[in-house]
C-alpha cells in the first residue's frame, strides 16, 4: 500500500482527500502508520535524543493508537498533532478519535450488570486506568496501553490529560484525578507531555537475572 | 529452538498480529517440552499488544515454572524487558485467579455506590 503523506510544507486545500487518506489506513496497515509516526512525525527534532529514548516514546505513542484502533470505532480514523520544545526538552502530543468514547465502552462492557448505571463518567475513566482492566470480551485484551502509558508518564515526569464525554482525567507523578465536567466530547482526546530527558524513561528495574515469570506474592 | 525476532518481525515488535506469529511458532515446541530462545537483537520498539499475544497468553497453557525452564529471552532492551515483565505480571494475575476480575469489578461497583 502506498500512502502519499502530505508534508508540513504542502498546502492542504482539499480536506476531503486527507480524510480519505486516513480512512485508507486499515487495521492491517499498522506498520505503515507506525513507520510514519516514528520516522516522519516524531522523527523531526530527535537530533539530541538517544535512539533508546526515541524508541521508548514511539512505543508509548503506539500504545495510544493501538488502544484507539481496538476500542474507539472512530468513523474518520485517528488524528494527531504535536510539537517538540527543545528548550524545555518536552514533546507535547494530542491524539484524538471521534468514536464512541471511553465511558460508552465501559458501560457497554458492563451492560449486563444492573449496577452499570452507577458508573458515572468519572468512574468509567478511573476504571480503564486500573491495572488489568479491559473491555475486550475475549480475555486480557490486545494490550495494556492505558496502564502502561500511565506508568510511563509517571516515571517520565510527564503529564497525561484525557477528555471523553463529560469526563476529565489528569495523571502525573503526583496525582490521578478524575472528575466530571459540564462540557461534552463524544470521542476521546489524549493530551500528553513527554519529557525528552535521558534520565526519565526507564521503569524501576528488577534484577536483570531474575526469572521473567517470577511473581513474588506478598502475604 | 532459537528464534531471531528481527528476521521474522523486524525492528518494531508492536502489533498483536506479529505477536501471534511468534506464539504460533513457539507453542508446538514448548508443548513438546523443547527449550525456546527468543533473540530480540536489533529490535528497538516494543508495545504491549505484541507481548500479550506472543508471551503473555502462554500463561494460559503453561505454569510459570515451566516457562522459566523452557523459555529464554535474549538481547532485549531494558525498556522492552520492563514492558514484557508488566505484561507477564498482568497475564499471570488474570490467568492465575479466575475470580480476580470478578472481585475487582465488585470493588469498583461498591466505590461507585459510595460516590
Short mmCIF file of C-alpha atoms in Angstrom, two decimals:
data_model
loop_
_atom_site.label_atom_id
_atom_site.label_comp_id
_atom_site.label_asym_id
_atom_site.label_seq_id
_atom_site.Cartn_x
_atom_site.Cartn_y
_atom_site.Cartn_z
CA UNK A 1 0.00 0.00 0.00
CA UNK A 2 1.41 3.41 -0.93
CA UNK A 3 0.46 6.41 1.14
CA UNK A 4 1.03 9.89 -0.22
CA UNK A 5 1.56 11.67 3.09
CA UNK A 6 1.33 15.46 2.90
CA UNK A 7 4.43 17.12 4.23
CA UNK A 8 4.42 20.07 6.56
CA UNK A 9 5.06 22.39 3.60
CA UNK A 10 2.13 21.17 1.49
CA UNK A 11 -0.98 23.27 1.30
CA UNK A 12 -3.93 21.15 2.29
CA UNK A 13 -6.60 22.71 0.11
CA UNK A 14 -8.63 19.55 -0.16
CA UNK A 15 -9.52 18.19 3.26
CA UNK A 16 -11.69 15.51 1.70
CA UNK A 17 -8.53 13.96 0.29
CA UNK A 18 -6.93 13.99 3.73
CA UNK A 19 -9.92 12.28 5.33
CA UNK A 20 -9.89 9.73 2.52
CA UNK A 21 -6.22 9.14 3.10
CA UNK A 22 -6.70 8.36 6.78
CA UNK A 23 -9.73 6.18 6.11
CA UNK A 24 -7.49 4.03 3.93
CA UNK A 25 -5.32 3.19 6.86
CA UNK A 26 -6.91 -0.05 7.87
CA UNK A 27 -6.02 -2.29 10.71
CA UNK A 28 -3.57 -4.30 8.61
CA UNK A 29 -1.55 -1.19 7.81
CA UNK A 30 -0.30 -0.79 11.35
CA UNK A 31 3.35 -0.99 10.33
CA UNK A 32 2.87 1.76 7.73
CA UNK A 33 1.25 4.01 10.33
CA UNK A 34 3.98 3.30 12.85
CA UNK A 35 6.84 3.88 10.41
CA UNK A 36 5.34 7.26 9.54
CA UNK A 37 4.84 8.01 13.22
CA UNK A 38 8.41 7.18 14.17
CA UNK A 39 10.41 8.47 11.23
CA UNK A 40 8.45 11.47 9.96
CA UNK A 41 6.04 12.72 12.55
CA UNK A 42 8.00 12.07 15.73
CA UNK A 43 11.21 11.85 13.77
CA UNK A 44 11.73 15.58 13.42
CA UNK A 45 13.88 17.13 16.11
CA UNK A 46 15.26 13.93 17.54
CA UNK A 47 18.82 15.04 16.89
CA UNK A 48 19.64 15.33 20.58
CA UNK A 49 17.65 12.37 21.83
CA UNK A 50 19.07 8.88 22.12
CA UNK A 51 17.66 6.13 19.95
CA UNK A 52 16.59 4.30 23.10
CA UNK A 53 14.52 7.24 24.39
CA UNK A 54 13.09 7.87 20.93
CA UNK A 55 12.05 4.21 20.66
CA UNK A 56 10.57 4.22 24.16
CA UNK A 57 8.40 7.25 23.40
CA UNK A 58 7.43 5.93 19.97
CA UNK A 59 6.31 2.70 21.63
CA UNK A 60 4.19 4.60 24.15
CA UNK A 61 2.53 6.69 21.44
CA UNK A 62 1.80 3.49 19.56
CA UNK A 63 0.06 2.13 22.67
CA UNK A 64 -2.42 5.04 22.37
CA UNK A 65 -3.01 4.35 18.69
CA UNK A 66 -3.41 0.62 19.30
CA UNK A 67 -5.89 1.32 22.09
CA UNK A 68 -7.87 3.64 19.81
CA UNK A 69 -7.80 1.13 16.91
CA UNK A 70 -9.14 -1.54 19.24
CA UNK A 71 -11.80 0.36 21.14
CA UNK A 72 -12.71 3.73 19.61
CA UNK A 73 -14.61 2.67 16.47
CA UNK A 74 -13.92 6.11 15.09
CA UNK A 75 -15.57 6.54 11.66
CA UNK A 76 -12.98 9.06 10.45
CA UNK A 77 -9.89 7.48 11.98
CA UNK A 78 -7.48 8.95 14.49
CA UNK A 79 -5.94 12.42 14.35
CA UNK A 80 -2.71 13.57 15.91
CA UNK A 81 -0.73 16.73 16.31
CA UNK A 82 2.27 17.63 18.33
CA UNK A 83 5.32 19.73 18.83
CA UNK A 84 8.79 19.27 20.20
CA UNK A 85 10.05 22.02 22.52
CA UNK A 86 13.86 21.68 22.62
CA UNK A 87 14.36 24.45 25.18
CA UNK A 88 12.19 22.71 27.78
CA UNK A 89 13.02 19.22 26.49
CA UNK A 90 9.38 18.35 26.10
CA UNK A 91 7.31 16.66 23.45
CA UNK A 92 3.64 17.61 23.54
CA UNK A 93 1.18 15.42 21.67
CA UNK A 94 -2.55 15.31 21.18
CA UNK A 95 -4.27 12.19 19.86
CA UNK A 96 -7.98 12.39 19.08
CA UNK A 97 -10.57 9.91 17.93
CA UNK A 98 -14.20 10.53 17.09
CA UNK A 99 -15.53 7.21 18.28
CA UNK A 100 -17.95 6.22 20.98
CA UNK A 101 -15.83 7.44 23.86
CA UNK A 102 -14.39 5.65 26.88
CA UNK A 103 -17.45 5.88 29.18
CA UNK A 104 -19.68 4.35 26.47
CA UNK A 105 -17.32 1.40 26.02
CA UNK A 106 -17.05 0.76 29.75
CA UNK A 107 -20.81 0.92 30.31
CA UNK A 108 -21.41 -1.33 27.30
CA UNK A 109 -18.97 -3.82 28.75
CA UNK A 110 -20.94 -3.93 32.00
CA UNK A 111 -24.36 -3.64 30.40
CA UNK A 112 -25.47 -6.98 31.76
CA UNK A 113 -24.94 -5.78 35.28
CA UNK A 114 -27.84 -3.96 36.83
CA UNK A 115 -25.40 -1.67 38.59
CA UNK A 116 -23.83 -0.43 35.36
CA UNK A 117 -25.81 2.77 35.63
CA UNK A 118 -23.93 3.61 38.80
CA UNK A 119 -20.83 4.08 36.69
CA UNK A 120 -20.77 7.79 36.24
CA UNK A 121 -18.32 9.15 33.69
CA UNK A 122 -15.51 9.80 36.17
CA UNK A 123 -15.63 6.23 37.45
CA UNK A 124 -15.50 4.87 33.90
CA UNK A 125 -12.28 6.72 33.18
CA UNK A 126 -10.83 5.66 36.53
CA UNK A 127 -11.70 2.03 35.75
CA UNK A 128 -9.83 1.88 32.43
CA UNK A 129 -6.66 3.09 34.09
CA UNK A 130 -6.81 0.33 36.70
CA UNK A 131 -4.17 -2.29 36.06
CA UNK A 132 -5.53 -5.36 34.31
CA UNK A 133 -8.87 -3.98 33.17
CA UNK A 134 -10.07 -4.27 29.61
CA UNK A 135 -13.35 -4.05 27.79
CA UNK A 136 -12.18 -6.69 25.36
CA UNK A 137 -14.54 -9.58 25.95
CA UNK A 138 -12.11 -12.32 24.95
CA UNK A 139 -9.68 -12.05 27.80
CA UNK A 140 -6.67 -9.96 28.72
CA UNK A 141 -7.14 -7.74 25.70
CA UNK A 142 -4.79 -6.78 22.94
CA UNK A 143 -2.64 -4.50 25.03
CA UNK A 144 -2.11 -2.82 28.34
CA UNK A 145 -1.96 0.52 26.59
CA UNK A 146 -3.52 2.85 29.13
CA UNK A 147 -2.00 1.20 32.18
CA UNK A 148 1.43 1.17 30.55
CA UNK A 149 1.07 4.76 29.41
CA UNK A 150 0.14 5.85 32.92
CA UNK A 151 3.21 4.16 34.40
CA UNK A 152 5.50 5.63 31.75
CA UNK A 153 4.14 9.17 32.21
CA UNK A 154 4.81 8.97 35.94
CA UNK A 155 8.36 7.68 35.53
CA UNK A 156 8.97 10.19 32.74
CA UNK A 157 7.82 13.11 34.97
CA UNK A 158 5.34 13.80 32.20
CA UNK A 159 1.65 14.58 32.15
CA UNK A 160 -1.43 12.94 30.72
CA UNK A 161 -4.83 14.52 30.26
CA UNK A 162 -7.86 12.71 28.92
CA UNK A 163 -11.17 14.14 27.76
CA UNK A 164 -14.01 11.76 26.91
CA UNK A 165 -17.73 12.53 27.14
CA UNK A 166 -18.15 14.80 30.16
CA UNK A 167 -15.18 13.28 31.92
CA UNK A 168 -11.69 14.61 32.54
CA UNK A 169 -8.66 12.78 33.83
CA UNK A 170 -5.27 14.15 34.84
CA UNK A 171 -2.34 11.87 35.62
CA UNK A 172 1.17 12.82 36.58
CA UNK A 173 3.74 11.61 39.10
CA UNK A 174 1.89 13.32 41.95
CA UNK A 175 -1.76 12.61 41.28
CA UNK A 176 -4.53 10.81 39.47
CA UNK A 177 -7.59 13.00 39.23
CA UNK A 178 -10.87 12.02 37.57
CA UNK A 179 -13.76 14.47 37.55
CA UNK A 180 -16.99 15.18 35.71
CA UNK A 181 -17.22 18.36 33.69
CA UNK A 182 -20.00 20.41 32.14
CA UNK A 183 -18.51 20.17 28.65
CA UNK A 184 -19.04 17.11 26.43
CA UNK A 185 -16.85 15.48 23.80
CA UNK A 186 -18.17 12.38 22.12
CA UNK A 187 -14.88 10.59 21.35
CA UNK A 188 -11.63 10.61 23.30
CA UNK A 189 -8.80 13.12 23.39
CA UNK A 190 -5.38 12.45 24.90
CA UNK A 191 -3.07 15.35 25.71
CA UNK A 192 0.36 14.04 26.60
CA UNK A 193 3.58 15.73 27.64
CA UNK A 194 6.70 13.59 27.46
CA UNK A 195 9.99 14.72 28.98
CA UNK A 196 12.80 14.18 26.50
CA UNK A 197 15.26 13.63 29.29
CA UNK A 198 17.53 10.62 29.17
CA UNK A 199 17.07 10.17 32.91
CA UNK A 200 13.34 9.63 32.78
CA UNK A 201 12.20 6.80 30.59
CA UNK A 202 13.07 3.53 32.21
CA UNK A 203 10.90 1.74 34.71
CA UNK A 204 12.34 0.68 38.00
CA UNK A 205 14.48 -2.29 37.17
CA UNK A 206 14.18 -5.60 38.86
CA UNK A 207 17.31 -7.68 38.97
CA UNK A 208 18.24 -8.48 35.38
CA UNK A 209 18.92 -12.11 36.26
CA UNK A 210 15.53 -12.53 37.93
CA UNK A 211 13.36 -15.09 36.09
CA UNK A 212 10.86 -13.44 33.74
CA UNK A 213 7.94 -15.43 35.05
CA UNK A 214 8.82 -14.86 38.67
CA UNK A 215 5.97 -13.39 40.62
CA UNK A 216 6.53 -12.51 44.25
CA UNK A 217 3.40 -12.96 46.30
CA UNK A 218 3.07 -10.65 49.28
CA UNK A 219 1.02 -12.05 52.13
CA UNK B 1 14.78 -23.78 19.05
CA UNK B 2 16.25 -20.35 18.51
CA UNK B 3 14.06 -17.58 17.12
CA UNK B 4 15.68 -14.42 15.74
CA UNK B 5 12.79 -11.98 16.14
CA UNK B 6 14.39 -9.34 13.89
CA UNK B 7 14.37 -11.73 10.92
CA UNK B 8 10.69 -12.65 11.39
CA UNK B 9 9.08 -9.43 12.65
CA UNK B 10 11.57 -6.60 12.12
CA UNK B 11 12.70 -3.72 14.31
CA UNK B 12 9.28 -2.98 15.79
CA UNK B 13 7.51 -5.57 17.92
CA UNK B 14 4.24 -3.71 18.40
CA UNK B 15 1.24 -5.43 16.86
CA UNK B 16 -0.91 -8.24 18.16
CA UNK B 17 -0.76 -9.97 14.78
CA UNK B 18 3.04 -10.15 14.89
CA UNK B 19 2.84 -11.47 18.43
CA UNK B 20 0.51 -14.20 17.24
CA UNK B 21 3.06 -15.23 14.61
CA UNK B 22 5.64 -15.81 17.32
CA UNK B 23 3.14 -17.57 19.57
CA UNK B 24 2.13 -19.96 16.76
CA UNK B 25 5.76 -20.75 16.08
CA UNK B 26 6.86 -21.43 19.63
CA UNK B 27 3.77 -23.11 21.08
CA UNK B 28 4.39 -26.54 19.46
CA UNK B 29 7.99 -26.54 20.65
CA UNK B 30 7.08 -25.61 24.20
CA UNK B 31 4.25 -28.13 24.22
CA UNK B 32 6.76 -30.81 23.26
CA UNK B 33 8.95 -29.80 26.15
CA UNK B 34 11.64 -28.23 23.96
CA UNK B 35 13.54 -25.16 25.04
CA UNK B 36 12.85 -21.98 23.09
CA UNK B 37 15.18 -18.99 22.90
CA UNK B 38 13.81 -15.65 21.70
CA UNK B 39 16.57 -13.34 20.46
CA UNK B 40 15.50 -9.68 20.28
CA UNK B 41 18.80 -8.39 18.93
CA UNK B 42 18.15 -5.40 16.65
CA UNK B 43 14.59 -4.82 17.91
CA UNK B 44 14.20 -1.29 19.21
CA UNK B 45 10.49 -0.65 19.77
CA UNK B 46 8.16 -2.73 21.90
CA UNK B 47 4.47 -2.47 22.71
CA UNK B 48 2.17 -4.50 24.91
CA UNK B 49 -0.10 -5.93 22.17
CA UNK B 50 2.86 -7.83 20.76
CA UNK B 51 3.94 -9.26 24.12
CA UNK B 52 0.37 -10.05 25.17
CA UNK B 53 -0.09 -12.20 22.08
CA UNK B 54 3.39 -13.71 21.89
CA UNK B 55 4.19 -14.45 25.50
CA UNK B 56 1.53 -13.33 27.97
CA UNK B 57 -1.03 -15.84 26.71
CA UNK B 58 1.44 -18.68 27.30
CA UNK B 59 0.45 -18.45 30.95
CA UNK B 60 -2.86 -19.96 29.93
CA UNK B 61 -1.05 -23.03 28.62
CA UNK B 62 1.91 -23.44 30.94
CA UNK B 63 2.87 -22.81 34.54
CA UNK B 64 5.38 -20.13 35.47
CA UNK B 65 7.89 -22.80 36.45
CA UNK B 66 7.57 -24.47 33.05
CA UNK B 67 8.06 -21.19 31.22
CA UNK B 68 11.04 -20.21 33.36
CA UNK B 69 12.56 -23.57 32.46
CA UNK B 70 11.70 -23.68 28.75
CA UNK B 71 11.60 -20.07 27.52
CA UNK B 72 14.57 -17.70 27.42
CA UNK B 73 14.67 -14.12 26.18
CA UNK B 74 17.93 -12.62 24.96
CA UNK B 75 19.23 -9.25 23.83
CA UNK B 76 16.12 -7.33 24.81
CA UNK B 77 16.44 -3.65 25.64
CA UNK B 78 15.78 -2.55 29.23
CA UNK B 79 12.56 -0.80 28.20
CA UNK B 80 11.46 -3.92 26.29
CA UNK B 81 12.13 -6.04 29.34
CA UNK B 82 10.15 -3.63 31.52
CA UNK B 83 7.14 -3.84 29.24
CA UNK B 84 7.41 -7.62 28.98
CA UNK B 85 7.52 -8.03 32.76
CA UNK B 86 4.44 -5.84 33.18
CA UNK B 87 2.61 -7.88 30.54
CA UNK B 88 3.61 -11.13 32.28
CA UNK B 89 2.51 -9.76 35.65
CA UNK B 90 -0.83 -8.72 34.20
CA UNK B 91 -1.36 -12.02 32.39
CA UNK B 92 -0.36 -14.06 35.43
CA UNK B 93 -2.86 -12.24 37.57
CA UNK B 94 -5.59 -12.83 35.01
CA UNK B 95 -4.92 -16.50 34.37
CA UNK B 96 -3.97 -17.46 37.93
CA UNK B 97 -7.08 -16.13 39.57
CA UNK B 98 -10.40 -16.56 37.72
CA UNK B 99 -12.10 -14.57 40.44
CA UNK B 100 -9.69 -11.62 40.14
CA UNK B 101 -11.69 -9.67 37.64
CA UNK B 102 -14.96 -10.50 39.33
CA UNK B 103 -13.62 -9.22 42.64
CA UNK B 104 -12.12 -6.10 41.06
CA UNK B 105 -15.41 -5.23 39.42
CA UNK B 106 -17.29 -5.82 42.68
CA UNK B 107 -14.98 -3.38 44.46
CA UNK B 108 -15.40 -0.76 41.75
CA UNK B 109 -19.20 -1.07 41.83
CA UNK B 110 -19.12 -0.58 45.60
CA UNK B 111 -16.97 2.50 45.15
CA UNK B 112 -19.40 3.84 42.56
CA UNK B 113 -22.31 3.50 45.01
CA UNK B 114 -20.39 5.37 47.70
CA UNK B 115 -19.71 8.20 45.26
#
